[in-house]
Coordinates of C-alpha atoms and ligand atoms in Angstrom, one line a residue:
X1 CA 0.0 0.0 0.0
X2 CA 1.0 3.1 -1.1
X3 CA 1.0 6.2 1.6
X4 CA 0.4 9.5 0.2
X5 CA 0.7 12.6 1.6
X6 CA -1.5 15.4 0.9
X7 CA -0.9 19.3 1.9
X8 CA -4.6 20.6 1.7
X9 CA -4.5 24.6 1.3
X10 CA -8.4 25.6 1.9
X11 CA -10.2 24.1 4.8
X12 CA -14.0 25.2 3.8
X13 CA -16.9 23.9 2.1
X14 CA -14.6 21.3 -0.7
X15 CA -11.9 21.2 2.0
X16 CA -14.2 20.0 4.7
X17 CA -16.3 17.7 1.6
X18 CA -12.7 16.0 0.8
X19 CA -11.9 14.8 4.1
X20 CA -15.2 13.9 4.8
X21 CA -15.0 11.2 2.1
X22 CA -11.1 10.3 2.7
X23 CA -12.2 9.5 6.4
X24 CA -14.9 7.5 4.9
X25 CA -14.1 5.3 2.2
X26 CA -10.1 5.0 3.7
X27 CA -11.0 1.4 4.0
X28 CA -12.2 1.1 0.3
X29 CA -9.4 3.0 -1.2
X30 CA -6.8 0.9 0.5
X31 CA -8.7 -2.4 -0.7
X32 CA -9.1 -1.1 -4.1
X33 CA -6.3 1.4 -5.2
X34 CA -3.4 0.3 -2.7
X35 CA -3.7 3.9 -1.4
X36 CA -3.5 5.4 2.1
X37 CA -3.8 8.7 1.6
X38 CA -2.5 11.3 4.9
X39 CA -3.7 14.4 5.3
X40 CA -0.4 15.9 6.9
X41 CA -1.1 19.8 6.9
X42 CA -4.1 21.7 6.5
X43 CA -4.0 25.8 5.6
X44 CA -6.6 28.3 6.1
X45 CA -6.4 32.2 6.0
X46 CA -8.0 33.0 9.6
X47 CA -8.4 29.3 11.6
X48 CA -4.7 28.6 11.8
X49 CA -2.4 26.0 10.4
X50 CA -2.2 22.3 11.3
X51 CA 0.5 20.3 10.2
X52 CA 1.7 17.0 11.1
X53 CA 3.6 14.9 9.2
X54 CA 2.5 11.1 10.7
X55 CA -0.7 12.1 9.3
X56 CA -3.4 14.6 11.1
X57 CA -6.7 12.9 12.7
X58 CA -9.3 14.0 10.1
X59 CA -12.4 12.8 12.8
X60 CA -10.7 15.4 15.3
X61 CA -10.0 18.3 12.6
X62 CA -13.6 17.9 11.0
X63 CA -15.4 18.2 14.4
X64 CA -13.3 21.2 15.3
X65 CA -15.2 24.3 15.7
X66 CA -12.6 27.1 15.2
X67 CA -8.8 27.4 15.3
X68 CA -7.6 24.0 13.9
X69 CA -3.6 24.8 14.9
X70 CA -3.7 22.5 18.0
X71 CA -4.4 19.5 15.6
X72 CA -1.3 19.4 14.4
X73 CA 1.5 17.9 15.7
X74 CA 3.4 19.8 18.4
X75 CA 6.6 18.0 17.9
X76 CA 6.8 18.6 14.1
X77 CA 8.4 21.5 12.0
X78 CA 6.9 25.1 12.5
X79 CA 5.7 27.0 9.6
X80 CA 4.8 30.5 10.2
X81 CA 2.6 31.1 7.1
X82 CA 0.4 29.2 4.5
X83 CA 3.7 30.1 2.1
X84 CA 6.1 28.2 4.1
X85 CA 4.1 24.9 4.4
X86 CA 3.6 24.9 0.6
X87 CA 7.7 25.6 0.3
X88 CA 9.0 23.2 3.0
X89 CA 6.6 20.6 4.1
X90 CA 6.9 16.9 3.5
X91 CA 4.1 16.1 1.1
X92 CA 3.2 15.0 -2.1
X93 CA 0.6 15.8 -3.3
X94 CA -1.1 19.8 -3.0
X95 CA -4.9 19.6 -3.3
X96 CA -5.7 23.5 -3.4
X97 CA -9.2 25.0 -3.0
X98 CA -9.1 28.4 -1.0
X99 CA -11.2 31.4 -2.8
X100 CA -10.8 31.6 -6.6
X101 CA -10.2 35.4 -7.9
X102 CA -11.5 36.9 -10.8
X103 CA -7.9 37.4 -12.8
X104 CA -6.4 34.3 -11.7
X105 CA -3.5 35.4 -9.8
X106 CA -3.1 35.9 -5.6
X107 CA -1.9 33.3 -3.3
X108 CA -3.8 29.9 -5.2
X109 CA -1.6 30.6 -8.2
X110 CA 1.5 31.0 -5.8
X111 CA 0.8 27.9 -3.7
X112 CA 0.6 25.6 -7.2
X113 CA 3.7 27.2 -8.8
X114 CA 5.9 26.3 -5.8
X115 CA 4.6 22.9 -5.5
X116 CA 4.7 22.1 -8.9
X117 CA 8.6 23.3 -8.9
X118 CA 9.3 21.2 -6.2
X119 CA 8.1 18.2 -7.7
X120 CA 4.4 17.9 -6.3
X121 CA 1.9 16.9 -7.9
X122 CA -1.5 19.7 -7.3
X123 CA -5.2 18.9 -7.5
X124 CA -7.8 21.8 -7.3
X125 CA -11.1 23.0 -7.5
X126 CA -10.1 27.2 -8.4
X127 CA -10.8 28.3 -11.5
X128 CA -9.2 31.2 -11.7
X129 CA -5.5 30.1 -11.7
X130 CA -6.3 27.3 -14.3
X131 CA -8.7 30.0 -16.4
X132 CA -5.4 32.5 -16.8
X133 CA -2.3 29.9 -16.2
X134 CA -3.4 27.0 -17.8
X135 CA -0.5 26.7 -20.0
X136 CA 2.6 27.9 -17.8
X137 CA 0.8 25.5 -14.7
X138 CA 1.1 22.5 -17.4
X139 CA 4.3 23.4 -18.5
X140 CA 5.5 23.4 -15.0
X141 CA 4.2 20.4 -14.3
X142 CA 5.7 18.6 -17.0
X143 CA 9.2 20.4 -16.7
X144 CA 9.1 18.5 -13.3
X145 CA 7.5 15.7 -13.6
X146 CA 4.2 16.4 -11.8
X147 CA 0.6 16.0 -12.0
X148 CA -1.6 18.5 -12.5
X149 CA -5.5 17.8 -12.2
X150 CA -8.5 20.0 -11.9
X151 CA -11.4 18.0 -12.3
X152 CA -13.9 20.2 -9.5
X153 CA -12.8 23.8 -11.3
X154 CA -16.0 22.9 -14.0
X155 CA -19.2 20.7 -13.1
X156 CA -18.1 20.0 -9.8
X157 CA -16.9 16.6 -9.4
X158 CA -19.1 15.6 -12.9
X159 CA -15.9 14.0 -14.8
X160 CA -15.8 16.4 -17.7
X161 CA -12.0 16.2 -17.9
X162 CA -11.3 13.0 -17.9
X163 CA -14.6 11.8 -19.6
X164 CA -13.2 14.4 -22.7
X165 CA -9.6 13.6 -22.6
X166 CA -9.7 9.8 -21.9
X167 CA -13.3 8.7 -23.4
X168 CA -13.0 10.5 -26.4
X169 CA -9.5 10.7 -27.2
X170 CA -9.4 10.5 -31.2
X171 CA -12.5 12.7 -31.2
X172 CA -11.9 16.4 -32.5
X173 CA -14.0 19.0 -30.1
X174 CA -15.0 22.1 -32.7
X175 CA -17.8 23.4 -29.9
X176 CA -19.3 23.5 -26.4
X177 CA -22.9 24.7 -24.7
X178 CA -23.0 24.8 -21.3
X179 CA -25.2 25.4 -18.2
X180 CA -22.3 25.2 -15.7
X181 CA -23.5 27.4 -12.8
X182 CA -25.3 25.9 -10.4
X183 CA -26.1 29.0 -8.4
X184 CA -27.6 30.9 -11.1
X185 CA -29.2 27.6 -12.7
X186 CA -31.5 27.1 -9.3
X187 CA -31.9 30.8 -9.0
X188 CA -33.7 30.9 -12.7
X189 CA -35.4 27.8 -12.0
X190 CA -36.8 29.5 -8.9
X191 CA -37.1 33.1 -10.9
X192 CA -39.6 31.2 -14.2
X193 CA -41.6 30.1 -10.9
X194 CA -42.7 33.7 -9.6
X195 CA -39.9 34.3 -7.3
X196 CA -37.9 37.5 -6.9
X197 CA -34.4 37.3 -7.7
X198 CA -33.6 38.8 -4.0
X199 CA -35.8 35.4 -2.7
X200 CA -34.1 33.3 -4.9
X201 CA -30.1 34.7 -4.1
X202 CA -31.4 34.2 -0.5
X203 CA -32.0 30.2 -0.9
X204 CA -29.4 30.1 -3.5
X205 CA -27.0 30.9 -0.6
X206 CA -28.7 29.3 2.1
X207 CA -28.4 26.1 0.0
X208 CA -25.1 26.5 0.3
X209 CA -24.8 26.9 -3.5
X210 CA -23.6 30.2 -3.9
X211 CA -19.8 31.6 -3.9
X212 CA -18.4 33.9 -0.7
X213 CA -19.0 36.5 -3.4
X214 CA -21.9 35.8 -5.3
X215 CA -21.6 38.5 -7.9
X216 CA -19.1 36.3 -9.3
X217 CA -21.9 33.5 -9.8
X218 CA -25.3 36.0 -10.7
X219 CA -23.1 38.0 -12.6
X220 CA -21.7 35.3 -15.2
X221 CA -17.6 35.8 -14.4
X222 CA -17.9 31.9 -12.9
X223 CA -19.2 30.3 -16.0
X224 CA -16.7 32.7 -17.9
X225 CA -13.8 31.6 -16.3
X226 CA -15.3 27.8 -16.9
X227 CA -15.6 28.3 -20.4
X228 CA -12.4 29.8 -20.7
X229 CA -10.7 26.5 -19.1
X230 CA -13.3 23.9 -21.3
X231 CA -11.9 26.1 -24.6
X232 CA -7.9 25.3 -23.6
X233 CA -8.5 22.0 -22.2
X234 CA -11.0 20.5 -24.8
X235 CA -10.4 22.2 -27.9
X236 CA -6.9 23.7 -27.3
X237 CA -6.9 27.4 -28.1
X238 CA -5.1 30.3 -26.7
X239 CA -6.4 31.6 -23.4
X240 CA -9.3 33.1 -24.1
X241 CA -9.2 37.2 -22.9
X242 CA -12.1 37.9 -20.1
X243 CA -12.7 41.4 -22.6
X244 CA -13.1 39.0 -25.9
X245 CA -16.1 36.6 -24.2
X246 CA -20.1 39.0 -24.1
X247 CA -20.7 38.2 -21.0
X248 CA -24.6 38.9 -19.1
X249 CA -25.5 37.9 -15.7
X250 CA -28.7 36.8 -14.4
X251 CA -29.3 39.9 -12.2
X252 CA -30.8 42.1 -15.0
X253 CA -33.2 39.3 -16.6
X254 CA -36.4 41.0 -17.4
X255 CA -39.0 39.5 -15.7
X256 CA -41.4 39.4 -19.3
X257 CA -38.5 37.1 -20.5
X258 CA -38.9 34.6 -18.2
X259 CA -42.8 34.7 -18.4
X260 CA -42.8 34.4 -22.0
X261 CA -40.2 31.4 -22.0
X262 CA -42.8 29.8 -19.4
X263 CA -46.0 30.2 -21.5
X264 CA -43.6 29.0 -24.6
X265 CA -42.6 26.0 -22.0
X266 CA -39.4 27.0 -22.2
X267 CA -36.8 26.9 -19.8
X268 CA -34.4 29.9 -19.0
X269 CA -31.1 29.1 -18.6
X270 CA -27.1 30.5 -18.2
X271 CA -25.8 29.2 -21.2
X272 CA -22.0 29.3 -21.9
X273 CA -21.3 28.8 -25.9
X274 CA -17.5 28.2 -26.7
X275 CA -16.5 28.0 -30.6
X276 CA -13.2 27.0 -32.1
X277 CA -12.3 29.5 -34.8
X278 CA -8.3 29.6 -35.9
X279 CA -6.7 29.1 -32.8
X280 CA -9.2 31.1 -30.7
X281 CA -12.5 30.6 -29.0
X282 CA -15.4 32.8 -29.7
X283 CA -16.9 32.5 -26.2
X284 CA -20.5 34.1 -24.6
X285 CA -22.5 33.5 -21.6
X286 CA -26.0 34.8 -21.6
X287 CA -29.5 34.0 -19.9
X288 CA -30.8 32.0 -23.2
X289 CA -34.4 30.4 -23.5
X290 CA -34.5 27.0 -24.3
X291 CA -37.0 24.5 -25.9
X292 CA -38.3 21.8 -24.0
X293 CA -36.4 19.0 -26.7
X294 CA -32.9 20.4 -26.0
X295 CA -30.6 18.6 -24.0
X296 CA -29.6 21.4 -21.3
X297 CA -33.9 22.1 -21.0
X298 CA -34.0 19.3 -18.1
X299 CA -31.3 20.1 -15.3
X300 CA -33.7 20.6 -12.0
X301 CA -31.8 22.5 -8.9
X302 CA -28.3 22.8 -9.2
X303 CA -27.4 20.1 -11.9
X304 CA -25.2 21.4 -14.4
X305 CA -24.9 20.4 -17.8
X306 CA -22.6 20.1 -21.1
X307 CA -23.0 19.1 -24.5
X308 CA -19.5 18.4 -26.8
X309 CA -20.0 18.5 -30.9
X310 CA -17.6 16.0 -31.6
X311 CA -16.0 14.9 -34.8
X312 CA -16.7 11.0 -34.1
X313 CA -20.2 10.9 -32.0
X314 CA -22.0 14.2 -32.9
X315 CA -23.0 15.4 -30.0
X316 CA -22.5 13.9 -26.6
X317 CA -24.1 15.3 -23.4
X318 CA -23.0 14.9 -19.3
X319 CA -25.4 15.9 -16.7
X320 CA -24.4 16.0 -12.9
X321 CA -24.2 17.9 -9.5
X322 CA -22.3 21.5 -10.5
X323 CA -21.8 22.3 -6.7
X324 CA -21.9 21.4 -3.0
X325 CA -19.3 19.9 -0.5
X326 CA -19.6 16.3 -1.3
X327 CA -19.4 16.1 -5.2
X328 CA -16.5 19.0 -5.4
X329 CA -14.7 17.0 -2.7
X330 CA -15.4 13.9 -4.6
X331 CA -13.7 15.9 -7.5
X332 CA -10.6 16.0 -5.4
X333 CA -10.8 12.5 -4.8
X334 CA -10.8 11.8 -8.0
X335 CA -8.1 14.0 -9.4
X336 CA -5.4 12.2 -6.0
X337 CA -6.9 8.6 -7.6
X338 CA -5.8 9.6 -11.5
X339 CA -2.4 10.6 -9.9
X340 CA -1.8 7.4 -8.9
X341 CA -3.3 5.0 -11.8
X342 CA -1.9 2.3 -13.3
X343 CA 1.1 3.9 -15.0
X344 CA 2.0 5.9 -11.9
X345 CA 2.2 2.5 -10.3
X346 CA 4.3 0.9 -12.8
X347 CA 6.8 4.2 -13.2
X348 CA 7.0 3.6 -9.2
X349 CA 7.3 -0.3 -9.5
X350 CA 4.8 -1.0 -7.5
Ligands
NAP1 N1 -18.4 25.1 -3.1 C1 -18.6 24.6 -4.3 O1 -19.7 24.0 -4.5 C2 -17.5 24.7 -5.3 C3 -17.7 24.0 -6.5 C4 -16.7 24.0 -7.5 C5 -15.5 24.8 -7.2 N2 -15.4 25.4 -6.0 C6 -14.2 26.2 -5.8 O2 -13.4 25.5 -4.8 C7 -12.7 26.5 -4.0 C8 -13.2 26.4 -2.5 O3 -14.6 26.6 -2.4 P1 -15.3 26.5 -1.0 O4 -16.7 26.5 -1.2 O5 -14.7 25.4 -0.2 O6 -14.8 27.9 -0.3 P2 -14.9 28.3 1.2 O7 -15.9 27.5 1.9 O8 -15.0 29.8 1.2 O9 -13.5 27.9 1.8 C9 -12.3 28.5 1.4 C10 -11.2 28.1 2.3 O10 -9.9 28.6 1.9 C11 -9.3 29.2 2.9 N3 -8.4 30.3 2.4 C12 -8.8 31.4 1.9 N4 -7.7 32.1 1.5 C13 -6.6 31.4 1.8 C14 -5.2 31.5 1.7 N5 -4.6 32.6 1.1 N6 -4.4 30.5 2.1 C15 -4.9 29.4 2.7 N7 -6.2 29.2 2.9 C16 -7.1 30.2 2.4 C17 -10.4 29.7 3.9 O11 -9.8 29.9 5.2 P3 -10.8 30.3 6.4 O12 -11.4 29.0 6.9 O13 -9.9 30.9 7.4 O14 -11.8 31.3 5.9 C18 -11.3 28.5 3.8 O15 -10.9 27.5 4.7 C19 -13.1 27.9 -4.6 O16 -12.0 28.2 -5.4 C20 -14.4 27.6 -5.3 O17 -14.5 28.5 -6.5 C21 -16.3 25.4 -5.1

């Protein structure tokens, strides 16, 4: 068996989700993958670092109500500030998911570049850094040998990447639609049903749906900066530029729109459209009615949605959860089990 050692930066909703299942299926993992995975440091901005490197107690840290320092291990090496831990601890693997930012850069972007030069492998669930960095994070990671895997940053743990780049490897990707915010799709869904949007951000965030900032959701940045990733991963184009994509929210949808779309029984949804022209994507993200016989009509709550045009199979279409703790940690837990596959077994002999 296998022991791998996991720094996790971001101790919140996908944090808490990820450790949640590790302390759950640890048994099946072992049985089945040969894997014991450690959590030996945990960071977060304002509740304190714990760090231990025989492996922290993840029953003890979960049921921890504030500061989380004392979890770690006294006897163990000191590390002043989130920055150190990601520059000297013992671990292997870097599953990253504190707060995503709008232009991609801040301490996420930090933590992953100084893991991946050192050699360790990073996981995540933030857009932004992969939306901007894409290319110099993958470059990085090759140059050292690393993994790089960000399964959660679209459709939650809904396994877009590897679906695209594993199942249809071969198949030529020329163009995407996608309802990929769960937030907003819930909040229309509640909206075409006679509530106010103020009612519906309320549930929206008391479902725990919503980001800290949720102008970033209502306002259509999130499923930008998910499009931009889907165009560089799936189809690979240049980065798309946030100026180049027309993007509209769902706080400004007139309320006549989503009455008519009713009587027409049609469903109002964020739709994200991404098409390959040359070596760019033509991106947009816009509240869009749609008919009751098109494959994104049907997503109830916060189920996201995606349909490819592919080359070989036409179109093909993944549904799934788009938020919450348990299926973005699951998209963590995931990404650590693709590091350590078949060929990562047989390049370590194992
Ligand atoms: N929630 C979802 O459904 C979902 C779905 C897909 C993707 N994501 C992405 O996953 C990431 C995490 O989401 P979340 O819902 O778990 O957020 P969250 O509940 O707000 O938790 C964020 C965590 O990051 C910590 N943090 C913030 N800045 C930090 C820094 N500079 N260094 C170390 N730790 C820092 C926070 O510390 P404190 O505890 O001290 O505040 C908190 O523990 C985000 O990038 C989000 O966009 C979330």
């Amino acid at each position: 068996v296998l022991k791998v050692r996991i720094l996790l930066m971001g101790f919140g909703n996908v944090g808490r989700g990820f450790c949640r299942l590790l302390a759950e299926k640890s048994d099946y993992i072992e049985r089945h993958w040969r894997l014991e995975p450690r959590i030996v440091g945990i960071c977060t901005r304002t509740r304190g670092i714990a760090y231990d490197p025989s492996g922290i107690d993840l029953d003890r840290v979960l049921s921890a109500k504030d500061n989380i320092e004392s979890l770690g291990n006294p006897g163990s090496p000191r590390f002043p500030t989130q920055e150190d831990v990601v520059a000297g601890g013992d671990y292997d693997v870097l599953a990253e998911c504190t707060v995503t930012s709008t232009d991609g850069r801040g301490p996420a972007l930090e933590y992953m570049k100084e893991a991946l030069s050192r050699g360790k492998s990073v996981i995540t669930t933030n857009k932004g850094p992969i939306a901007f960095f894409y290319k110099n994070l993958h470059e990085l990671a090759c140059r050292h040998r690393a993994g790089l895997l960000f399964e959660g940053t679209v459709m939650a743990g809904t396994p877009v990447f590897s679906t695209s780049v594993n199942g249809l490897a071969g198949s030529r990707i020329s163009r995407f639609e996608g309802v990929l915010n769960g937030t907003c799709n819930y909040m229309l869904g509640l909206m075409q049903s006679g509530a106010d949007y103020d009612k519906a951000l309320e549930q929206a965030q008391k479902q725990g749906f919503a980001e800290a900032d949720p102008a970033m959701d209502v306002e259509g940045m999130d499923t930008a900066l998910k499009a931009m990733i889907l165009s560089q991963v799936l189809m690979g184009t240049d980065v798309p530029r946030p100026e180049d994509i027309s993007i509209q929210g769902i706080s400004h949808v007139d309320p006549e729109v989503l009455l008519d779309a009713k009587d027409n029984n049609e469903q109002v949804r964020l739709v994200a459209r991404g098409e390959k022209v040359g070596e760019k994507c033509r991106i947009s993200v816009k509240p869009t009615p749609l008919a009751a016989d098109h494959p994104l009509y049907n997503l109830p709550g916060a189920v996201n949605g995606l349909v490819l045009s592919t080359d070989t199979l036409g179109p093909v279409c993944l549904t799934g959860a788009g938020a919450g703790s348990k299926a973005t940690g699951f998209a963590l837990l995931h990404d650590l089990l693709s590091l350590y596959d078949s060929r990562e077994r047989c390049r370590k002999g194992m």
